mmCIF file of C-alpha atoms in Angstrom:
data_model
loop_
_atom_site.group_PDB
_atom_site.id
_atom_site.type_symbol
_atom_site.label_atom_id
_atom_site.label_comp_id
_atom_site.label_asym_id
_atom_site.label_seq_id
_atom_site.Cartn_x
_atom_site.Cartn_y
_atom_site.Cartn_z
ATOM 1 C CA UNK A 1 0.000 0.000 0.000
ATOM 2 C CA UNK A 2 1.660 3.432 -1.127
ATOM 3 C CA UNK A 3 0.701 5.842 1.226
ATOM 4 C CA UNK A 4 -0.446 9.271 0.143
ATOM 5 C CA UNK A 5 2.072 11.470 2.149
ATOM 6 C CA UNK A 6 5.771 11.107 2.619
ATOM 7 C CA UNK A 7 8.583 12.359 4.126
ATOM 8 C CA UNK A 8 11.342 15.009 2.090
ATOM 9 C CA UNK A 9 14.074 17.411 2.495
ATOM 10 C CA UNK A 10 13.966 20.150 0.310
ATOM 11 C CA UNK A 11 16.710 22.508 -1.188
ATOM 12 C CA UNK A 12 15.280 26.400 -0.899
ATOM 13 C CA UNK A 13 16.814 28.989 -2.585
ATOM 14 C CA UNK A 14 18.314 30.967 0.234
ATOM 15 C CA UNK A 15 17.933 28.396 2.806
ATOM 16 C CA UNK A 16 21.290 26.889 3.825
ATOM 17 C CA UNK A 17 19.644 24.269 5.299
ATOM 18 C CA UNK A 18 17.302 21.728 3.959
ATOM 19 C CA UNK A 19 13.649 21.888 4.513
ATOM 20 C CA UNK A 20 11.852 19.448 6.294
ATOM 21 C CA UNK A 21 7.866 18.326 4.944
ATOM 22 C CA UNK A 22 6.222 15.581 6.537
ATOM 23 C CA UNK A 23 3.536 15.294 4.331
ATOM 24 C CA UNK A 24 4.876 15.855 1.278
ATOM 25 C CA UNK A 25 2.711 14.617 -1.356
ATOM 26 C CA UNK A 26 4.041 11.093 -2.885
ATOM 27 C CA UNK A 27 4.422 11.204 -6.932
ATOM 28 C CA UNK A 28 2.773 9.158 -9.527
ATOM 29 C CA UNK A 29 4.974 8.157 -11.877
ATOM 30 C CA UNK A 30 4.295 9.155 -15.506
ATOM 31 C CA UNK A 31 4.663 7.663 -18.990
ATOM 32 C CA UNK A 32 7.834 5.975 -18.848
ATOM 33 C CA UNK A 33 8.664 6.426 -14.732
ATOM 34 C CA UNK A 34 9.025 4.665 -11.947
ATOM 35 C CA UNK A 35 7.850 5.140 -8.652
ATOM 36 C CA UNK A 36 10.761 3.978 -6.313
ATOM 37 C CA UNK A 37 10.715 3.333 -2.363
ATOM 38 C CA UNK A 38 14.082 4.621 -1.328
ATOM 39 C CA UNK A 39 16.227 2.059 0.646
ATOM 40 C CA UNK A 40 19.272 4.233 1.132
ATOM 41 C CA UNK A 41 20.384 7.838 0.007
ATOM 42 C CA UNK A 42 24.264 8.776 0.377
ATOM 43 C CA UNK A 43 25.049 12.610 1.218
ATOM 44 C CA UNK A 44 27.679 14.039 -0.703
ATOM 45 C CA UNK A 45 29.868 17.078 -0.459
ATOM 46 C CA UNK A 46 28.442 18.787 -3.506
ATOM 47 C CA UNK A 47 25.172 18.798 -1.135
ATOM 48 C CA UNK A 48 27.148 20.788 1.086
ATOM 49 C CA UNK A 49 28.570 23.331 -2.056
ATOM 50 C CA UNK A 50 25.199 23.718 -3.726
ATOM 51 C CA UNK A 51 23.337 24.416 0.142
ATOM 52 C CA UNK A 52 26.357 27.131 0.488
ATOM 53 C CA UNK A 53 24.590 29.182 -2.832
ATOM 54 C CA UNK A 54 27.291 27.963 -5.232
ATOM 55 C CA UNK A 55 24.544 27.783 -7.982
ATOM 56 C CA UNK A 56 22.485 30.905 -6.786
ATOM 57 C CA UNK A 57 19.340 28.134 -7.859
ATOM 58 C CA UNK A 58 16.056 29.986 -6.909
ATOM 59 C CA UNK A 59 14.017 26.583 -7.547
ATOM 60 C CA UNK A 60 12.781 24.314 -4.732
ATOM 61 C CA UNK A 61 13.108 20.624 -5.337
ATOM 62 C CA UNK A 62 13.854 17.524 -2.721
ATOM 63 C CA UNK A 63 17.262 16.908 -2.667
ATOM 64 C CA UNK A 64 19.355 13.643 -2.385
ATOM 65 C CA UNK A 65 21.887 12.369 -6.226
ATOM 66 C CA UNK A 66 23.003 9.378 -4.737
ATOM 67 C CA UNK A 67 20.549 6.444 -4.100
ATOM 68 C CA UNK A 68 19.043 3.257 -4.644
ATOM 69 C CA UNK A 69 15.861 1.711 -4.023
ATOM 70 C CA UNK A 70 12.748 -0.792 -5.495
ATOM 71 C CA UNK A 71 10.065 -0.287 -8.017
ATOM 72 C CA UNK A 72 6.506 0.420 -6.250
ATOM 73 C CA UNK A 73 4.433 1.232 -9.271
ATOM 74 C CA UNK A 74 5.255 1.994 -13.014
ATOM 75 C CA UNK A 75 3.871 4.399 -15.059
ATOM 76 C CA UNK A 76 2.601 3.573 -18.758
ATOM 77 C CA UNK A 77 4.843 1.997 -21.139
ATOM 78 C CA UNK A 78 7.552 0.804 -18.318
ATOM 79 C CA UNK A 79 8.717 -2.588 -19.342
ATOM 80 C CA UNK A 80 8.115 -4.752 -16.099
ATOM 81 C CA UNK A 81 11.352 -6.578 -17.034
ATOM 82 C CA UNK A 82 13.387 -3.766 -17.079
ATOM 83 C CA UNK A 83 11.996 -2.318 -13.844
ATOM 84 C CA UNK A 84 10.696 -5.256 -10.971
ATOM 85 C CA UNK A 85 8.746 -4.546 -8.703
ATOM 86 C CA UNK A 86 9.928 -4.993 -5.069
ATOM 87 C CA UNK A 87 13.770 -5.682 -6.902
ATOM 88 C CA UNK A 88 16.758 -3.048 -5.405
ATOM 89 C CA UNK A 89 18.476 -1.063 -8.315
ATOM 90 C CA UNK A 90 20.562 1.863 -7.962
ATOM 91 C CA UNK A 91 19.588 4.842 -9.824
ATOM 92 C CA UNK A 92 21.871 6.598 -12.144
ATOM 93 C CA UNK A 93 20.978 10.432 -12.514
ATOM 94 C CA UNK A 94 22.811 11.974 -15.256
ATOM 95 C CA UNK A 95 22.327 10.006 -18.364
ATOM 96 C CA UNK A 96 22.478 11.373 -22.322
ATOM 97 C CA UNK A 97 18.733 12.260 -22.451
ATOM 98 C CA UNK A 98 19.236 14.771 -20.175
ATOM 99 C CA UNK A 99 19.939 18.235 -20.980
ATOM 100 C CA UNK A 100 20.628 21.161 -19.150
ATOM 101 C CA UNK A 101 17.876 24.672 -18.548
ATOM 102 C CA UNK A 102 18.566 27.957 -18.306
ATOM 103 C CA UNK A 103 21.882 28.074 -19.756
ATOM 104 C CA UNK A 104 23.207 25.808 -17.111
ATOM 105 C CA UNK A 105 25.518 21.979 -17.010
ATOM 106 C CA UNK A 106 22.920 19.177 -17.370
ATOM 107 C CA UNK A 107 24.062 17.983 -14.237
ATOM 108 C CA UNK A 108 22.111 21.380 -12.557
ATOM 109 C CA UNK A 109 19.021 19.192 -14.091
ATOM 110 C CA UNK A 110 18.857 15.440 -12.241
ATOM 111 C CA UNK A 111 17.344 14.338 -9.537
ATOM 112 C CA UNK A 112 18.581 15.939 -6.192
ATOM 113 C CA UNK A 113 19.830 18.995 -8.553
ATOM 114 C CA UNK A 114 16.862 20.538 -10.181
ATOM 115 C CA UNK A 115 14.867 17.827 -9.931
ATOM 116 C CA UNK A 116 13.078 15.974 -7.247
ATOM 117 C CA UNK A 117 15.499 13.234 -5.652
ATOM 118 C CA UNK A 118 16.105 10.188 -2.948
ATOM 119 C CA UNK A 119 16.201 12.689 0.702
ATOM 120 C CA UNK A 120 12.709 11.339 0.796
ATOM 121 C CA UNK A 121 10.370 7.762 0.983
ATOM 122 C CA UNK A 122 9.714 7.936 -2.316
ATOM 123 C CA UNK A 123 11.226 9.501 -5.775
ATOM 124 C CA UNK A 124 9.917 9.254 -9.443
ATOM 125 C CA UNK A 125 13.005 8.158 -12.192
ATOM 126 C CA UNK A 126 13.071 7.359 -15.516
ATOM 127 C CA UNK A 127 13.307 3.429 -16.485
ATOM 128 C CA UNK A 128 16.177 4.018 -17.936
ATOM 129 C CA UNK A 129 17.974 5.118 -15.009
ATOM 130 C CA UNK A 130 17.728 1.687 -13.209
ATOM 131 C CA UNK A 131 20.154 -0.382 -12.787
ATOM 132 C CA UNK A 132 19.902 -4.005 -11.232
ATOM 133 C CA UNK A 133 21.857 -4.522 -7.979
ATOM 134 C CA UNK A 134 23.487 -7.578 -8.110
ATOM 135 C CA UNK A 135 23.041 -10.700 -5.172
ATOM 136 C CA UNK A 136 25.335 -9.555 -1.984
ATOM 137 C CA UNK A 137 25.669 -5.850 -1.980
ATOM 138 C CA UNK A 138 24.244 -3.628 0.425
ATOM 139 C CA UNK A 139 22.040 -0.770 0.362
ATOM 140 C CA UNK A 140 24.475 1.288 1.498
ATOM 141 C CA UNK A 141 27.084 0.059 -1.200
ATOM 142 C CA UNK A 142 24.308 0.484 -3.652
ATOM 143 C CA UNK A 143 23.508 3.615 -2.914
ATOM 144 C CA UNK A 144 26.969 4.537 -3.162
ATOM 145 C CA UNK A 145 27.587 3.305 -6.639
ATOM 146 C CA UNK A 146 25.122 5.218 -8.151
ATOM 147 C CA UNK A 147 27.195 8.089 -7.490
ATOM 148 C CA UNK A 148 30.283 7.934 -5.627
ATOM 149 C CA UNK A 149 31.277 4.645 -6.978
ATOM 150 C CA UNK A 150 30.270 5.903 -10.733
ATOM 151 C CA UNK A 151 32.223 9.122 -10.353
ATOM 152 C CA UNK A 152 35.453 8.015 -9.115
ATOM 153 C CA UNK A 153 35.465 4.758 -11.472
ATOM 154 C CA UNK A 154 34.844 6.950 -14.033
ATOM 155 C CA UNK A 155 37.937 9.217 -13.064
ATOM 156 C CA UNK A 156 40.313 6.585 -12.431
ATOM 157 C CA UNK A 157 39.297 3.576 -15.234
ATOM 158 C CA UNK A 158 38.214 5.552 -18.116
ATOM 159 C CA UNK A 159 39.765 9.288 -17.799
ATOM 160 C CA UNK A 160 43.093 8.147 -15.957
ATOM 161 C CA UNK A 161 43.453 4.933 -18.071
ATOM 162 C CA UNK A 162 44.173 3.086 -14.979
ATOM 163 C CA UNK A 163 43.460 -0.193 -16.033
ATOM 164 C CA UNK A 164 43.960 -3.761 -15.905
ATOM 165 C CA UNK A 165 47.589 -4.656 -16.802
ATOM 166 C CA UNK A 166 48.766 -1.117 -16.015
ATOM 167 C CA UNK A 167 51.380 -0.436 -13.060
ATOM 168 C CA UNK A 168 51.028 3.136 -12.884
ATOM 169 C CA UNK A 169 52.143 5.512 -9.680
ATOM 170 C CA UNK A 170 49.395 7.599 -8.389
ATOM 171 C CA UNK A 171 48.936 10.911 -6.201
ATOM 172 C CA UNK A 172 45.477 10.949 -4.719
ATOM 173 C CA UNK A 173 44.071 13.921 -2.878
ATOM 174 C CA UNK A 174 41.196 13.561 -0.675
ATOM 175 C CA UNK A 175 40.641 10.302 1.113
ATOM 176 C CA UNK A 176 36.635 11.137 1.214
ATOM 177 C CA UNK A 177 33.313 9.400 0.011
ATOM 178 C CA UNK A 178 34.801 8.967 -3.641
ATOM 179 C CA UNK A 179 38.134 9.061 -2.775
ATOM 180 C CA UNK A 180 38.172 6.187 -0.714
ATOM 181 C CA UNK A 181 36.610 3.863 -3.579
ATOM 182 C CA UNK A 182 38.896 5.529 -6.252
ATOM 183 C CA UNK A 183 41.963 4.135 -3.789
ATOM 184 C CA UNK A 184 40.468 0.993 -3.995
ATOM 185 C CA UNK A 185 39.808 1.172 -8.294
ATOM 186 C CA UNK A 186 43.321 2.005 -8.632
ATOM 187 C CA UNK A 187 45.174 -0.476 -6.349
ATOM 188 C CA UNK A 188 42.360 -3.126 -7.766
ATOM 189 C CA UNK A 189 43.936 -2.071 -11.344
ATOM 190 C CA UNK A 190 47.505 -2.469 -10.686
ATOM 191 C CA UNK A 191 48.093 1.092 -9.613
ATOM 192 C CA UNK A 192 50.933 2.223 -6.601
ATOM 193 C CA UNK A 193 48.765 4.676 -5.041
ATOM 194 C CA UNK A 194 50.239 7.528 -2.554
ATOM 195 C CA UNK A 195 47.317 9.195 -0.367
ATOM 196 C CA UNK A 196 47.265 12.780 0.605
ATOM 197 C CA UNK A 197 44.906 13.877 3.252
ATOM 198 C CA UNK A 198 44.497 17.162 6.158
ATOM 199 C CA UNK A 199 42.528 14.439 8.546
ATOM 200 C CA UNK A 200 44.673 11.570 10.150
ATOM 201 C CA UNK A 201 41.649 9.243 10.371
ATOM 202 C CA UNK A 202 41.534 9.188 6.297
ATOM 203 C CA UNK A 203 45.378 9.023 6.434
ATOM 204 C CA UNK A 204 44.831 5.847 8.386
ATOM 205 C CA UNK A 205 41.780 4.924 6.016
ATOM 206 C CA UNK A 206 43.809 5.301 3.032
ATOM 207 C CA UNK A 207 46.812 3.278 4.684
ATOM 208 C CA UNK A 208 44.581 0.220 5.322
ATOM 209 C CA UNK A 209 42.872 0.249 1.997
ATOM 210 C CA UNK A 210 46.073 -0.246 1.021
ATOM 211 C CA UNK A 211 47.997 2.789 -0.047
ATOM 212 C CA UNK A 212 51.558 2.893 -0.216
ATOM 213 C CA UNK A 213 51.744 5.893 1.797
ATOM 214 C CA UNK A 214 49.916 8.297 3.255
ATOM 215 C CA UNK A 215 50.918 12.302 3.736
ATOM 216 C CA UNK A 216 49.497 15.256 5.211
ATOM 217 C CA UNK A 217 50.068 18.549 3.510
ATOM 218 C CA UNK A 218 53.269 19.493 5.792
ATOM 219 C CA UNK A 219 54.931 16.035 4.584
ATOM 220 C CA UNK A 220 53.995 16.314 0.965
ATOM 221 C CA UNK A 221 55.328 19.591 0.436
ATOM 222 C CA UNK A 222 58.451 18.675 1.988
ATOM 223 C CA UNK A 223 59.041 15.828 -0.458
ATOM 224 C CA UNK A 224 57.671 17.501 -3.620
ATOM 225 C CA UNK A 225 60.417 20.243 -2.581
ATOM 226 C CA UNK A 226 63.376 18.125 -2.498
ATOM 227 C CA UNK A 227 61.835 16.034 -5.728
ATOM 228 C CA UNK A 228 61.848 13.322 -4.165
ATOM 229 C CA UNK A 229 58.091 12.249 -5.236
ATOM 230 C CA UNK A 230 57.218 12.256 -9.286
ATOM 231 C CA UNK A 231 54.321 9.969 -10.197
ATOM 232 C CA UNK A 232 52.607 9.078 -13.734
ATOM 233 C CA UNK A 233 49.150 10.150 -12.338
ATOM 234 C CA UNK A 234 47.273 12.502 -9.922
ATOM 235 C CA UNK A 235 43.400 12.444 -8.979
ATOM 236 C CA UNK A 236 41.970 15.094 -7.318
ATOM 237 C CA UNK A 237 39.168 14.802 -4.939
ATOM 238 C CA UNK A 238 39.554 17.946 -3.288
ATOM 239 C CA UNK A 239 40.387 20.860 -5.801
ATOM 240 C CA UNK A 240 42.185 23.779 -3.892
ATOM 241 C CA UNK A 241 44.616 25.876 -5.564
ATOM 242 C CA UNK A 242 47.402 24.440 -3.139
ATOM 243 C CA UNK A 243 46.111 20.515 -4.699
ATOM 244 C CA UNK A 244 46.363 21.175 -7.838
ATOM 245 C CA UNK A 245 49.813 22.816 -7.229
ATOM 246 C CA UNK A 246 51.247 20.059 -5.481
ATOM 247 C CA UNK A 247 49.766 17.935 -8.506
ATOM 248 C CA UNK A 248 51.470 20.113 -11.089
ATOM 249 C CA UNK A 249 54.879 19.674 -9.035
ATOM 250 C CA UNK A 250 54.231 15.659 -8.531
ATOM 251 C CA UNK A 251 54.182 15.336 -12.226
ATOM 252 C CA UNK A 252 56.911 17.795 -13.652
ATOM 253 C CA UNK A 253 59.621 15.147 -13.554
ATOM 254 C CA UNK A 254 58.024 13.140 -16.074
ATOM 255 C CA UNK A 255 59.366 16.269 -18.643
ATOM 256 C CA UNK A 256 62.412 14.393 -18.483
ATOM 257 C CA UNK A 257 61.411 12.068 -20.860
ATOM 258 C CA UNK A 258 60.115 12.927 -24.603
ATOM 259 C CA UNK A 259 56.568 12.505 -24.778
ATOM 260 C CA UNK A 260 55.303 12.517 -21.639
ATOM 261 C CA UNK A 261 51.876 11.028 -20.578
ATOM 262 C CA UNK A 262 51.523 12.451 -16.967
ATOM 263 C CA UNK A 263 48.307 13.255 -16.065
ATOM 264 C CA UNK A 264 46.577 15.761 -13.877
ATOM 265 C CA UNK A 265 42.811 14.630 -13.076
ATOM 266 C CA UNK A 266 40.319 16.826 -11.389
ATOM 267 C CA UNK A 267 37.305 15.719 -9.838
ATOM 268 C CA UNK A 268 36.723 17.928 -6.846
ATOM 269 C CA UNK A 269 34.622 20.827 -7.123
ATOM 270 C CA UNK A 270 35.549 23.681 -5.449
ATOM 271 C CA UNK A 271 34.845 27.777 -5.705
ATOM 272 C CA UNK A 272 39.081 28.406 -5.765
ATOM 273 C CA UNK A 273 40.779 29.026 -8.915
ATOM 274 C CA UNK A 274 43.984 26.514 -10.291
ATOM 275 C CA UNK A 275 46.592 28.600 -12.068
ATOM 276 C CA UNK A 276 49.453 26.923 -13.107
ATOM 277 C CA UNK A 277 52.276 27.746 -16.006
ATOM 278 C CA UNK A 278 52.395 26.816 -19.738
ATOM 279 C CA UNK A 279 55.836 26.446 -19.284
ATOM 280 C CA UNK A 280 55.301 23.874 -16.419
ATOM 281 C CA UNK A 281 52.202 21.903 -17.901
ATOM 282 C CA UNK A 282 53.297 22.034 -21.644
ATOM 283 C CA UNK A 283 57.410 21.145 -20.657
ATOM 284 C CA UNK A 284 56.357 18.257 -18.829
ATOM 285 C CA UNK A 285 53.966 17.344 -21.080
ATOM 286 C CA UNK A 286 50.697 17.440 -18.598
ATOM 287 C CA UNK A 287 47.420 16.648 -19.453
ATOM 288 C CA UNK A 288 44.660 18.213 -17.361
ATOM 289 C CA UNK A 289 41.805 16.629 -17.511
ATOM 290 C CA UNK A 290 38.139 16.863 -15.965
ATOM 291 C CA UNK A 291 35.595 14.163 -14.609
ATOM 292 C CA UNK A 292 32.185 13.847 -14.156
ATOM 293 C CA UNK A 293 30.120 11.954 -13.038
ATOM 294 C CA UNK A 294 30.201 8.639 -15.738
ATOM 295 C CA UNK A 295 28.445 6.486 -18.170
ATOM 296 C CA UNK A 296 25.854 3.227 -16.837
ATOM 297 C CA UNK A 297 29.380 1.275 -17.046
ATOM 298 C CA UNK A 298 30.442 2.894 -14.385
ATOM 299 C CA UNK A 299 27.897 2.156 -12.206
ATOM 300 C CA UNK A 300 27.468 -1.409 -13.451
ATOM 301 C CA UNK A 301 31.066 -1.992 -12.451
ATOM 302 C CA UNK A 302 31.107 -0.114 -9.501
ATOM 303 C CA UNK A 303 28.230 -2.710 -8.016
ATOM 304 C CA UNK A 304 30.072 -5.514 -9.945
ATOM 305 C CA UNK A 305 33.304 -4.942 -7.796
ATOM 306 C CA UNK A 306 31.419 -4.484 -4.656
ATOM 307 C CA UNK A 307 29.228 -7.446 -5.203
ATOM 308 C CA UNK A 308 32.862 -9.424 -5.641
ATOM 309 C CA UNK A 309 34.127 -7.836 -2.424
ATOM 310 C CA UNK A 310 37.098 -6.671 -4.797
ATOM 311 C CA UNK A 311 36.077 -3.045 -3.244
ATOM 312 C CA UNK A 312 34.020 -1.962 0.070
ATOM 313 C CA UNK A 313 32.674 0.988 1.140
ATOM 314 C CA UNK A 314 33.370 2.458 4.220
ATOM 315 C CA UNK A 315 30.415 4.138 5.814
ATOM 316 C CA UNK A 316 28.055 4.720 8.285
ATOM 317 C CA UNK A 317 24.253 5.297 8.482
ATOM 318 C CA UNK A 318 22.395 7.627 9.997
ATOM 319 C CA UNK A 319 18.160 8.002 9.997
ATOM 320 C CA UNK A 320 16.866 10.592 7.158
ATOM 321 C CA UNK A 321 15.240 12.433 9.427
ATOM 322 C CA UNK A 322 18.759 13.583 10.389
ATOM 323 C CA UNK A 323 19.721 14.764 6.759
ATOM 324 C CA UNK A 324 20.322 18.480 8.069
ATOM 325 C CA UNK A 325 23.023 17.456 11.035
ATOM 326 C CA UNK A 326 24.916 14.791 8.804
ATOM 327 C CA UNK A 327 25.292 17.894 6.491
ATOM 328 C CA UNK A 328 26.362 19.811 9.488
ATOM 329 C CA UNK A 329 29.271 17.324 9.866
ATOM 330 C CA UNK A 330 29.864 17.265 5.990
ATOM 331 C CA UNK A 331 30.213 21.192 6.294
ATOM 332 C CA UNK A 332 32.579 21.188 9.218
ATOM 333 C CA UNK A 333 34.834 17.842 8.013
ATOM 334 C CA UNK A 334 34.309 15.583 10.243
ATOM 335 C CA UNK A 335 33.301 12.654 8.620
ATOM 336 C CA UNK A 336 35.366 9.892 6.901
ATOM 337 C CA UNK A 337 33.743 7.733 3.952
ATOM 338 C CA UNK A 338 30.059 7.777 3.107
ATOM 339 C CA UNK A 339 27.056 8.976 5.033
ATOM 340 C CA UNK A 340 24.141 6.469 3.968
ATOM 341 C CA UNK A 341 20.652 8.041 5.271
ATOM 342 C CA UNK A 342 18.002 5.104 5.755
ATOM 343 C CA UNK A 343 14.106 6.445 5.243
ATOM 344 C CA UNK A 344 12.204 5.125 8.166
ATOM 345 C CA UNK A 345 10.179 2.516 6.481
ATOM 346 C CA UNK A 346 13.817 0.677 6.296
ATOM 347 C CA UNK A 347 14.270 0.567 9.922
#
């Protein structure tokens, strides 16, 4: 029985906190939807960037990118194959058909960013954005994959090139909710990966995930001043100025050699700006490259690797009813991994 009302957390434009309706009305899906239950809804840091006014968005919509759940009801024309009810899927929410409005990314037009998302007990998707959760992952890993896991396999498999048979050295900045599973991708692919983050308990995250080392700012700079660190690769979760200088640096001594193929990935979104020298990225032969989000492969093998326990997540859950505290936490930096929200018809 779907009830009428729900619970949802809304994004207001000039609110920096979310706003909280109990009886928010539950959708019916349309041609070609889905109505979903939510299982689990991940919070992410751009949550945190877009509730700051980053995007100066006047619209109101329930927020919430990252999330899985099962098919209630379908709307006319879903093929019941494709969407089960009562099955888990996690839902991708940037695909091809989407486009962007008012002169802005697509990505200002998914669900949780423009459009209604999973910080509530029920969301309306697409068919097309489902994809089947495989036997023996979580809801939390599921819900992670349909963001976190896409985004940083996408960074470090397709726009790295980190991939099977490769033995490249990587920098990674920003041991966080993607940066933890991107650690994992890269080591899973061969990779030598050396962590970099401000908080020791991702420093000791990153260390028993398996990095080779793991350095604070202090140390890093230290080492990247007496060249004593050059790597093939850098990935950057956290995109400050002082990052992507210390990426810049980590890759110059692959100039010494004629081509060069070092490359400087950026993931993080931040407000700062990255300036750097021609002479610097063009001598050593530096390709700086953006990433985001990714394609349903992504997500497919995102679930694929947790469902062979080749990669965990590392989070904890909290009730969404709690959505505006966890992003309280987010906000001041004091939480390692994944924040999973669970609606309360889970508990």
């Amino acid at each position: 029985m779907i009830p009428s009302t729900m619970f949802s957390a809304s994004y207001q434009g000039g609110n920096t906190d979310l706003v909280i309706d109990k009886a928010h009305p539950v959708p019916a899906p349309k041609k070609g939807e889905v109505l979903i239950k939510v299982s689990a809804s991940g919070v992410c840091h751009s949550d945190v960037a877009l509730l700051s006014g980053a995007g100066l968005d006047e619209r109101t919509y329930i927020m919430g990118h990252e999330f899985c759940g099962v098919p209630v009801a379908l709307g006319e024309g879903v093929d019941p194959h494709k969407a089960k009810l009562g099955k888990l899927y996690a839902i991708t929410t940037i695909t091809p058909c989407v486009r962007g409005i008012m002169g802005l990314p697509a990505i200002f037009n998914i669900e949780g960013i423009g459009r209604d998302g999973g910080y509530a007990d029920y969301v309306v998707v697409p068919q097309d954005q489902l994809v089947p959760v495989p036997e023996g992952v979580s809801i939390e890993e599921a819900s992670m994959a349909s963001d976190a896991g896409t985004t940083a396999y996408h960074a470090v498999h397709d726009v790295a090139g980190i991939k099977e048979g490769t033995n490249f050295k990587v920098l990674m900045f920003g041991i966080g909710g993607l940066g933890h599973l991107g650690l994992q991708y890269a080591k899973h692919y061969g990779a030598t990966v050396y962590a970099v983050d401000i908080k020791p308990e991702a420093r000791k995250l990153a260390l028993e995930l398996g990095a080779e080392a793991a350095y604070d700012l202090v140390t890093l700079n230290e080492l990247l001043t007496a060249n004593k660190l050059t790597v093939d690769i850098t990935i950057d979760f956290a995109a400050t100025t002082q990052t992507f200088g210390f990426a810049v640096s980590a890759l110059k001594g692959n100039g010494l050699k004629y081509p060069s193929d070092a490359k400087a990935v950026m993931v993080g979104v931040s407000e700062e700006s990255m300036t750097f020298s021609t002479l610097d990225i063009i001598g050593s032969g530096i390709s700086v490259l953006s990433s985001l989000y990714g394609p349903r492969s992504s997500t497919e093998a995102a679930l694929d690797l947790f469902a062979k326990g080749a990669v965990r997540g590392h989070f904890n859950t909290e009730p969404l009813e709690k959505v505006n505290e966890v992003i309280d936490k987010l906000r001041a930096y004091e939480i390692t991994g994944r924040t999973v929200l669970i609606p309360k018809h889970h508990h």
